PDB file of C-alpha atoms in Angstrom:
ATOM      1  CA  HIS A   1      29.953 -58.495  42.250  1.00 49.00           C
ATOM      2  CA  LEU A   2      32.283 -56.642  41.083  1.00 51.00           C
ATOM      3  CA  GLU A   3      33.863 -57.814  43.900  1.00 50.00           C
ATOM      4  CA  ALA A   4      33.729 -60.939  42.550  1.00 52.00           C
ATOM      5  CA  LEU A   5      35.668 -60.247  39.019  1.00 55.00           C
ATOM      6  CA  PRO A   6      38.728 -60.609  39.967  1.00 51.00           C
ATOM      7  CA  TYR A   7      38.236 -64.113  41.615  1.00 51.00           C
ATOM      8  CA  LEU A   8      36.286 -65.078  38.435  1.00 51.00           C
ATOM      9  CA  LEU A   9      39.395 -64.526  36.491  1.00 49.00           C
ATOM     10  CA  GLN A  10      41.361 -66.626  38.005  1.00 49.00           C
ATOM     11  CA  GLU A  11      39.099 -69.442  36.707  1.00 47.00           C
ATOM     12  CA  THR A  12      41.199 -71.480  34.211  1.00 40.00           C
ATOM     13  CA  PRO A  13      39.314 -70.121  30.719  1.00 41.00           C
ATOM     14  CA  ARG A  14      36.866 -72.926  29.978  1.00 41.00           C
ATOM     15  CA  ARG A  15      35.773 -71.942  33.458  1.00 43.00           C
ATOM     16  CA  THR A  16      36.271 -67.619  32.374  1.00 41.00           C
ATOM     17  CA  GLU A  17      34.314 -66.402  29.514  1.00 44.00           C
ATOM     18  CA  PRO A  18      30.404 -68.210  30.198  1.00 50.00           C
ATOM     19  CA  LEU A  19      31.638 -66.767  33.445  1.00 50.00           C
ATOM     20  CA  LEU A  20      32.300 -62.792  32.613  1.00 50.00           C
ATOM     21  CA  ALA A  21      29.940 -62.783  29.746  1.00 53.00           C
ATOM     22  CA  THR A  22      26.982 -63.947  33.251  1.00 55.00           C
ATOM     23  CA  LEU A  23      28.602 -61.020  35.226  1.00 55.00           C
ATOM     24  CA  GLY A  24      28.687 -58.237  32.559  1.00 52.00           C
ATOM     25  CA  ALA A  25      25.443 -59.268  31.259  1.00 55.00           C
ATOM     26  CA  GLN A  26      24.148 -57.984  34.749  1.00 57.00           C
ATOM     27  CA  PHE A  27      25.457 -54.323  34.433  1.00 57.00           C
ATOM     28  CA  SER A  28      23.377 -51.662  32.246  1.00 62.00           C
ATOM     29  CA  GLY A  29      27.885 -49.534  34.106  1.00 76.00           C
ATOM     30  CA  MET A  30      30.321 -50.261  31.742  1.00 84.00           C
ATOM     31  CA  VAL A  31      32.253 -52.900  33.018  1.00 87.00           C
ATOM     32  CA  ALA A  32      36.208 -54.278  32.006  1.00 89.00           C
ATOM     33  CA  TYR A  33      39.342 -56.476  33.189  1.00 90.00           C
ATOM     34  CA  TRP A  34      42.405 -55.274  32.253  1.00 92.00           C
ATOM     35  CA  GLY A  35      46.461 -57.384  33.136  1.00 92.00           C
ATOM     36  CA  ALA A  36      48.992 -56.196  34.329  1.00 94.00           C
ATOM     37  CA  ASP A  37      50.284 -55.858  30.962  1.00 95.00           C
ATOM     38  CA  GLN A  38      47.770 -53.510  30.193  1.00 95.00           C
ATOM     39  CA  ARG A  39      46.061 -55.415  27.928  1.00 95.00           C
ATOM     40  CA  CYS A  40      42.167 -56.041  27.879  1.00 93.00           C
ATOM     41  CA  ARG A  41      40.848 -59.667  29.116  1.00 90.00           C
ATOM     42  CA  TYR A  42      37.504 -58.917  29.185  1.00 88.00           C
ATOM     43  CA  ALA A  43      35.159 -55.995  28.315  1.00 88.00           C
ATOM     44  CA  ASN A  44      31.258 -56.461  28.646  1.00 88.00           C
ATOM     45  CA  GLU A  45      29.153 -54.676  25.559  1.00 85.00           C
ATOM     46  CA  ALA A  46      27.860 -51.623  27.371  1.00 84.00           C
ATOM     47  CA  TYR A  47      32.384 -51.270  27.744  1.00 85.00           C
ATOM     48  CA  ARG A  48      33.229 -52.102  23.835  1.00 86.00           C
ATOM     49  CA  THR A  49      29.892 -50.418  22.572  1.00 83.00           C
ATOM     50  CA  TRP A  50      30.990 -46.740  24.277  1.00 79.00           C
ATOM     51  CA  PHE A  51      34.081 -47.124  22.180  1.00 82.00           C
ATOM     52  CA  ALA A  52      32.775 -48.622  20.429  1.00 84.00           C
ATOM     53  CA  TRP A  53      34.662 -52.117  19.357  1.00 85.00           C
ATOM     54  CA  SER A  54      34.185 -56.295  19.118  1.00 85.00           C
ATOM     55  CA  PRO A  55      34.339 -57.960  21.135  1.00 79.00           C
ATOM     56  CA  GLU A  56      37.196 -59.443  18.354  1.00 82.00           C
ATOM     57  CA  LYS A  57      39.022 -56.072  17.392  1.00 87.00           C
ATOM     58  CA  LEU A  58      39.145 -55.389  21.956  1.00 89.00           C
ATOM     59  CA  ILE A  59      40.447 -58.288  23.283  1.00 89.00           C
ATOM     60  CA  GLY A  60      43.842 -58.609  23.927  1.00 92.00           C
ATOM     61  CA  THR A  61      43.811 -54.919  23.062  1.00 94.00           C
ATOM     62  CA  THR A  62      46.069 -52.882  24.919  1.00 95.00           C
ATOM     63  CA  MET A  63      45.231 -49.866  26.797  1.00 93.00           C
ATOM     64  CA  LEU A  64      47.595 -47.825  24.937  1.00 94.00           C
ATOM     65  CA  GLU A  65      46.066 -49.162  21.280  1.00 94.00           C
ATOM     66  CA  LEU A  66      42.759 -48.323  22.476  1.00 91.00           C
ATOM     67  CA  LEU A  67      42.434 -44.722  23.967  1.00 89.00           C
ATOM     68  CA  GLY A  68      45.268 -44.053  21.695  1.00 90.00           C
ATOM     69  CA  PRO A  69      48.410 -41.477  22.344  1.00 94.00           C
ATOM     70  CA  LYS A  70      46.843 -38.208  23.711  1.00 91.00           C
ATOM     71  CA  LEU A  71      44.005 -40.068  25.934  1.00 89.00           C
ATOM     72  CA  TYR A  72      46.067 -42.613  26.946  1.00 94.00           C
ATOM     73  CA  ALA A  73      49.066 -40.398  28.424  1.00 94.00           C
ATOM     74  CA  LEU A  74      45.995 -38.398  30.445  1.00 93.00           C
ATOM     75  CA  ASN A  75      45.721 -41.839  32.106  1.00 94.00           C
ATOM     76  CA  GLU A  76      48.612 -43.065  32.602  1.00 96.00           C
ATOM     77  CA  PRO A  77      49.083 -41.961  35.623  1.00 96.00           C
ATOM     78  CA  TYR A  78      45.857 -43.585  37.658  1.00 96.00           C
ATOM     79  CA  ILE A  79      47.038 -47.164  35.099  1.00 96.00           C
ATOM     80  CA  ARG A  80      50.401 -46.923  36.935  1.00 96.00           C
ATOM     81  CA  GLY A  81      48.766 -46.010  40.063  1.00 97.00           C
ATOM     82  CA  VAL A  82      46.141 -48.823  39.863  1.00 96.00           C
ATOM     83  CA  LEU A  83      48.828 -51.146  38.656  1.00 96.00           C
ATOM     84  CA  ALA A  84      50.094 -50.921  41.734  1.00 96.00           C
ATOM     85  CA  GLY A  85      47.587 -51.543  43.762  1.00 94.00           C
ATOM     86  CA  ALA A  86      46.270 -48.804  44.141  1.00 95.00           C
ATOM     87  CA  PRO A  87      42.238 -48.078  43.853  1.00 94.00           C
ATOM     88  CA  GLN A  88      41.949 -45.004  41.761  1.00 95.00           C
ATOM     89  CA  GLN A  89      39.081 -42.839  40.979  1.00 94.00           C
ATOM     90  CA  PHE A  90      38.178 -40.015  37.873  1.00 93.00           C
ATOM     91  CA  GLU A  91      36.875 -38.353  35.170  1.00 87.00           C
ATOM     92  CA  ARG A  92      37.022 -37.795  31.478  1.00 85.00           C
ATOM     93  CA  THR A  93      35.873 -35.990  28.594  1.00 83.00           C
ATOM     94  CA  ILE A  94      35.857 -38.719  25.878  1.00 77.00           C
ATOM     95  CA  ALA A  95      35.382 -37.578  22.553  1.00 73.00           C
ATOM     96  CA  ASP A  96      31.939 -39.722  20.866  1.00 70.00           C
ATOM     97  CA  PRO A  97      33.390 -41.931  17.457  1.00 69.00           C
ATOM     98  CA  ALA A  98      30.754 -41.438  15.590  1.00 66.00           C
ATOM     99  CA  GLY A  99      31.171 -38.055  15.922  1.00 70.00           C
ATOM    100  CA  GLY A 100      28.490 -36.337  18.778  1.00 69.00           C
ATOM    101  CA  PRO A 101      28.159 -34.847  21.273  1.00 74.00           C
ATOM    102  CA  ALA A 102      32.007 -35.888  23.620  1.00 74.00           C
ATOM    103  CA  ARG A 103      31.256 -37.562  26.881  1.00 79.00           C
ATOM    104  CA  HIS A 104      32.015 -37.150  30.256  1.00 82.00           C
ATOM    105  CA  SER A 105      32.730 -40.531  32.241  1.00 84.00           C
ATOM    106  CA  LEU A 106      33.730 -41.022  36.125  1.00 88.00           C
ATOM    107  CA  ALA A 107      36.510 -44.126  35.990  1.00 90.00           C
ATOM    108  CA  THR A 108      37.160 -46.791  38.448  1.00 91.00           C
ATOM    109  CA  TYR A 109      40.681 -49.216  38.541  1.00 94.00           C
ATOM    110  CA  THR A 110      40.383 -51.372  41.177  1.00 90.00           C
ATOM    111  CA  PRO A 111      43.425 -53.520  41.536  1.00 91.00           C
ATOM    112  CA  ASP A 112      42.733 -57.265  41.473  1.00 88.00           C
ATOM    113  CA  ILE A 113      45.866 -58.281  44.190  1.00 88.00           C
ATOM    114  CA  ASP A 114      46.518 -61.763  45.152  1.00 83.00           C
ATOM    115  CA  ARG A 115      48.893 -62.194  47.321  1.00 86.00           C
ATOM    116  CA  GLY A 116      51.090 -58.983  46.297  1.00 90.00           C
ATOM    117  CA  VAL A 117      51.076 -59.282  43.205  1.00 91.00           C
ATOM    118  CA  VAL A 118      48.766 -57.647  40.959  1.00 92.00           C
ATOM    119  CA  ARG A 119      47.626 -59.439  38.282  1.00 90.00           C
ATOM    120  CA  GLY A 120      44.843 -57.071  36.072  1.00 91.00           C
ATOM    121  CA  PHE A 121      42.440 -54.505  37.867  1.00 91.00           C
ATOM    122  CA  VAL A 122      38.610 -53.756  36.846  1.00 88.00           C
ATOM    123  CA  ALA A 123      38.028 -50.490  34.794  1.00 90.00           C
ATOM    124  CA  VAL A 124      33.928 -49.823  35.842  1.00 88.00           C
ATOM    125  CA  VAL A 125      33.174 -46.778  33.727  1.00 86.00           C
ATOM    126  CA  THR A 126      30.004 -44.601  34.521  1.00 84.00           C
ATOM    127  CA  ASP A 127      28.611 -41.904  31.986  1.00 83.00           C
ATOM    128  CA  ILE A 128      27.873 -39.086  34.114  1.00 72.00           C
ATOM    129  CA  SER A 129      27.299 -36.928  30.880  1.00 67.00           C
ATOM    130  CA  ALA A 130      23.661 -35.428  31.501  1.00 67.00           C
ATOM    131  CA  GLN A 131      24.971 -34.301  35.024  1.00 71.00           C
ATOM    132  CA  HIS A 132      28.094 -32.822  34.027  1.00 65.00           C
ATOM    133  CA  ARG A 133      26.081 -30.676  31.845  1.00 69.00           C
ATOM    134  CA  LEU A 134      24.062 -30.030  34.131  1.00 69.00           C
ATOM    135  CA  GLN A 135      26.402 -29.020  36.421  1.00 69.00           C
ATOM    136  CA  GLN A 136      28.413 -26.810  33.449  1.00 67.00           C
ATOM    137  CA  GLU A 137      24.672 -25.291  33.349  1.00 73.00           C
ATOM    138  CA  LEU A 138      24.008 -24.152  37.208  1.00 73.00           C
ATOM    139  CA  MET A 139      27.833 -22.387  36.835  1.00 76.00           C
ATOM    140  CA  ALA A 140      27.242 -20.662  34.252  1.00 74.00           C
ATOM    141  CA  ARG A 141      24.294 -19.839  35.187  1.00 74.00           C
ATOM    142  CA  GLU A 142      25.640 -18.612  38.323  1.00 77.00           C
ATOM    143  CA  ARG A 143      28.464 -17.097  36.824  1.00 77.00           C
ATOM    144  CA  ARG A 144      25.941 -14.772  35.303  1.00 79.00           C
ATOM    145  CA  TRP A 145      24.187 -13.912  38.434  1.00 74.00           C
ATOM    146  CA  ALA A 146      27.214 -13.164  39.930  1.00 78.00           C
ATOM    147  CA  ALA A 147      27.828 -10.439  37.193  1.00 80.00           C
ATOM    148  CA  LEU A 148      23.622  -9.106  37.669  1.00 78.00           C
ATOM    149  CA  PHE A 149      23.671  -9.247  41.237  1.00 77.00           C
ATOM    150  CA  GLU A 150      26.891  -6.808  40.447  1.00 81.00           C
ATOM    151  CA  LEU A 151      25.433  -4.636  37.973  1.00 80.00           C
ATOM    152  CA  LEU A 152      21.865  -3.893  40.145  1.00 82.00           C
ATOM    153  CA  PRO A 153      22.205  -0.067  40.556  1.00 86.00           C
ATOM    154  CA  VAL A 154      19.962  -1.851  44.483  1.00 88.00           C
ATOM    155  CA  GLY A 155      21.863  -2.686  46.720  1.00 87.00           C
ATOM    156  CA  VAL A 156      22.016  -6.463  47.794  1.00 86.00           C
ATOM    157  CA  SER A 157      23.017  -7.693  49.937  1.00 82.00           C
ATOM    158  CA  VAL A 158      22.297 -12.893  50.853  1.00 83.00           C
ATOM    159  CA  MET A 159      22.380 -13.810  54.035  1.00 80.00           C
ATOM    160  CA  ASP A 160      22.337 -17.050  55.996  1.00 80.00           C
ATOM    161  CA  GLU A 161      19.749 -17.610  58.016  1.00 79.00           C
ATOM    162  CA  ALA A 162      21.381 -16.924  61.523  1.00 77.00           C
ATOM    163  CA  GLY A 163      21.527 -13.154  59.595  1.00 73.00           C
ATOM    164  CA  LYS A 164      25.058 -13.458  58.429  1.00 77.00           C
ATOM    165  CA  LEU A 165      26.045 -12.459  55.339  1.00 77.00           C
ATOM    166  CA  LEU A 166      27.280 -13.863  52.889  1.00 79.00           C
ATOM    167  CA  GLU A 167      27.084 -10.984  50.207  1.00 82.00           C
ATOM    168  CA  ALA A 168      27.222  -7.708  49.008  1.00 83.00           C
ATOM    169  CA  ASN A 169      26.678  -6.003  45.729  1.00 86.00           C
ATOM    170  CA  ALA A 170      29.318  -2.920  44.810  1.00 87.00           C
ATOM    171  CA  ALA A 171      25.907  -0.632  44.682  1.00 88.00           C
ATOM    172  CA  LEU A 172      24.977  -1.588  48.885  1.00 84.00           C
ATOM    173  CA  GLN A 173      29.477  -1.217  49.048  1.00 84.00           C
ATOM    174  CA  LYS A 174      29.147   2.547  47.811  1.00 85.00           C
ATOM    175  CA  ILE A 175      25.737   2.917  50.016  1.00 84.00           C
ATOM    176  CA  LEU A 176      26.817   1.435  53.250  1.00 80.00           C
ATOM    177  CA  ALA A 177      31.132   3.383  52.415  1.00 80.00           C
ATOM    178  CA  LEU A 178      32.794  -0.664  53.525  1.00 77.00           C
ATOM    179  CA  GLY A 179      34.108  -2.660  51.210  1.00 74.00           C
ATOM    180  CA  PRO A 180      34.627  -6.022  50.690  1.00 72.00           C
ATOM    181  CA  ASP A 181      37.172  -6.684  53.587  1.00 74.00           C
ATOM    182  CA  ASP A 182      34.465  -4.420  56.087  1.00 68.00           C
ATOM    183  CA  PHE A 183      31.427  -5.835  55.498  1.00 67.00           C
ATOM    184  CA  ALA A 184      34.178 -10.448  55.253  1.00 63.00           C
ATOM    185  CA  ALA A 185      34.811  -8.534  59.351  1.00 63.00           C
ATOM    186  CA  ASP A 186      31.639  -7.473  59.398  1.00 67.00           C
ATOM    187  CA  ARG A 187      31.328  -4.665  60.443  1.00 63.00           C
ATOM    188  CA  HIS A 188      28.153  -3.733  58.486  1.00 60.00           C
ATOM    189  CA  LYS A 189      27.196  -4.621  61.749  1.00 65.00           C
ATOM    190  CA  ARG A 190      27.454  -1.335  63.713  1.00 67.00           C
ATOM    191  CA  ARG A 191      24.270   0.764  61.212  1.00 74.00           C
ATOM    192  CA  ARG A 192      22.713   2.134  63.097  1.00 83.00           C
ATOM    193  CA  TYR A 193      18.928   2.574  61.667  1.00 87.00           C
ATOM    194  CA  VAL A 194      16.852   4.836  62.345  1.00 90.00           C
ATOM    195  CA  ARG A 195      13.112   6.323  61.894  1.00 91.00           C
ATOM    196  CA  ARG A 196      12.216   9.641  60.807  1.00 90.00           C
ATOM    197  CA  ASP A 197      12.148  10.920  64.219  1.00 90.00           C
ATOM    198  CA  GLY A 198      15.484   9.727  65.250  1.00 87.00           C
ATOM    199  CA  SER A 199      14.969   6.837  67.393  1.00 91.00           C
ATOM    200  CA  SER A 200      16.413   4.109  66.657  1.00 90.00           C
ATOM    201  CA  VAL A 201      14.710   1.326  65.005  1.00 90.00           C
ATOM    202  CA  ALA A 202      15.274  -2.869  66.915  1.00 89.00           C
ATOM    203  CA  PRO A 203      16.928  -5.190  64.714  1.00 85.00           C
ATOM    204  CA  GLU A 204      14.987  -7.328  64.948  1.00 87.00           C
ATOM    205  CA  GLU A 205      12.069  -4.698  63.239  1.00 89.00           C
ATOM    206  CA  LEU A 206      13.961  -4.293  60.637  1.00 88.00           C
ATOM    207  CA  PRO A 207      13.091  -6.696  57.583  1.00 88.00           C
ATOM    208  CA  SER A 208      15.981  -9.275  57.058  1.00 86.00           C
ATOM    209  CA  ALA A 209      14.800 -10.726  60.815  1.00 86.00           C
ATOM    210  CA  ARG A 210      10.993 -10.465  60.096  1.00 88.00           C
ATOM    211  CA  ALA A 211      12.266 -12.497  56.875  1.00 88.00           C
ATOM    212  CA  LEU A 212      13.806 -14.770  58.668  1.00 84.00           C
ATOM    213  CA  ALA A 213      11.728 -15.319  61.231  1.00 84.00           C
ATOM    214  CA  ASN A 214       8.361 -15.524  57.845  1.00 83.00           C
ATOM    215  CA  PRO A 215      10.061 -17.482  55.516  1.00 81.00           C
ATOM    216  CA  GLY A 216       8.394 -16.421  52.289  1.00 77.00           C
ATOM    217  CA  VAL A 217       6.999 -13.840  52.821  1.00 84.00           C
ATOM    218  CA  PRO A 218       8.701 -10.544  52.171  1.00 89.00           C
ATOM    219  CA  VAL A 219       8.880  -7.748  53.936  1.00 89.00           C
ATOM    220  CA  GLY A 220       9.065  -3.550  52.744  1.00 85.00           C
ATOM    221  CA  PRO A 221      10.005  -1.426  51.777  1.00 90.00           C
ATOM    222  CA  MET A 222      11.233  -0.055  54.583  1.00 91.00           C
ATOM    223  CA  GLU A 223      12.064   2.675  54.532  1.00 92.00           C
ATOM    224  CA  THR A 224      14.992   3.177  57.575  1.00 90.00           C
ATOM    225  CA  GLY A 225      17.368   6.283  57.785  1.00 90.00           C
ATOM    226  CA  ILE A 226      21.486   4.654  57.901  1.00 85.00           C
ATOM    227  CA  ALA A 227      23.826   5.917  59.846  1.00 84.00           C
ATOM    228  CA  ARG A 228      27.683   5.849  58.902  1.00 80.00           C
ATOM    229  CA  GLU A 229      30.245   5.814  60.929  1.00 76.00           C
ATOM    230  CA  ASP A 230      31.228   9.172  58.357  1.00 78.00           C
ATOM    231  CA  GLY A 231      28.789  11.043  60.385  1.00 81.00           C
ATOM    232  CA  GLU A 232      26.000  10.722  57.247  1.00 86.00           C
ATOM    233  CA  THR A 233      22.464   9.889  57.542  1.00 89.00           C
ATOM    234  CA  VAL A 234      21.515   7.727  54.463  1.00 88.00           C
ATOM    235  CA  TRP A 235      17.575   7.465  53.236  1.00 91.00           C
ATOM    236  CA  ALA A 236      16.709   3.632  51.620  1.00 89.00           C
ATOM    237  CA  GLU A 237      13.506   1.766  51.506  1.00 91.00           C
ATOM    238  CA  VAL A 238      14.558  -1.308  51.987  1.00 90.00           C
ATOM    239  CA  SER A 239      12.832  -5.131  51.907  1.00 90.00           C
ATOM    240  CA  ALA A 240      13.619  -8.586  52.102  1.00 90.00           C
ATOM    241  CA  ARG A 241      12.109 -11.818  51.712  1.00 88.00           C
ATOM    242  CA  ALA A 242      13.740 -14.710  52.900  1.00 85.00           C
ATOM    243  CA  PHE A 243      14.240 -18.860  50.669  1.00 77.00           C
ATOM    244  CA  PRO A 244      13.752 -21.979  52.374  1.00 68.00           C
ATOM    245  CA  ASP A 245      13.897 -23.785  49.068  1.00 60.00           C
ATOM    246  CA  LEU A 246      17.282 -22.543  49.554  1.00 55.00           C
ATOM    247  CA  ARG A 247      18.323 -23.759  53.132  1.00 49.00           C
TER     248      ARG A 247
END
């Protein structure tokens, strides 16, 4: 339906208005058509409500008048791009005219090209405020987790399902006498794990390997000696658990 909008605008004025009104009413999202002169020729109710403009006020107004100088300056590169014939898509935070929380939107501009000439463009704006807030909350949680991860006094590592080390906190780096670059180079794999009687612990016997073989089941604690490259053996209780829902 959106693809048909530019063609409907080529109809006579008598037919255009009812056709656009019928089409725009089918969309819960915001749809508008802007001419090459950057004046609004059509906007559905959702679009008008978003900007809190009446139909009489919006039709014929310019994007600069609608957005204001500051927001228009941010959008101008995309406006110029679509008027040059290239589709545009970008995200933008917009103040709520009613004074509520700022809203986040995903805007898609599609050029209306007729025989090589750009007549205008269709603007589709999707309110993604809820998704944006969730993303921000997840990022905040991730930052808190990263800070806690580094501050934990016990050694903690994160591995993928193939056993490749993804993260190791500062405490683990100290226990193994390795730095971040050493972990990146997989030098931790050179460590020898031993029992109290001096015998080696096979890789498949380590809690991490056993946990990966039994996702969701905690393994350990298992007392293990870690023979470091400096000749010292560090004794530790090692536990592991796989989280299949994070794959």
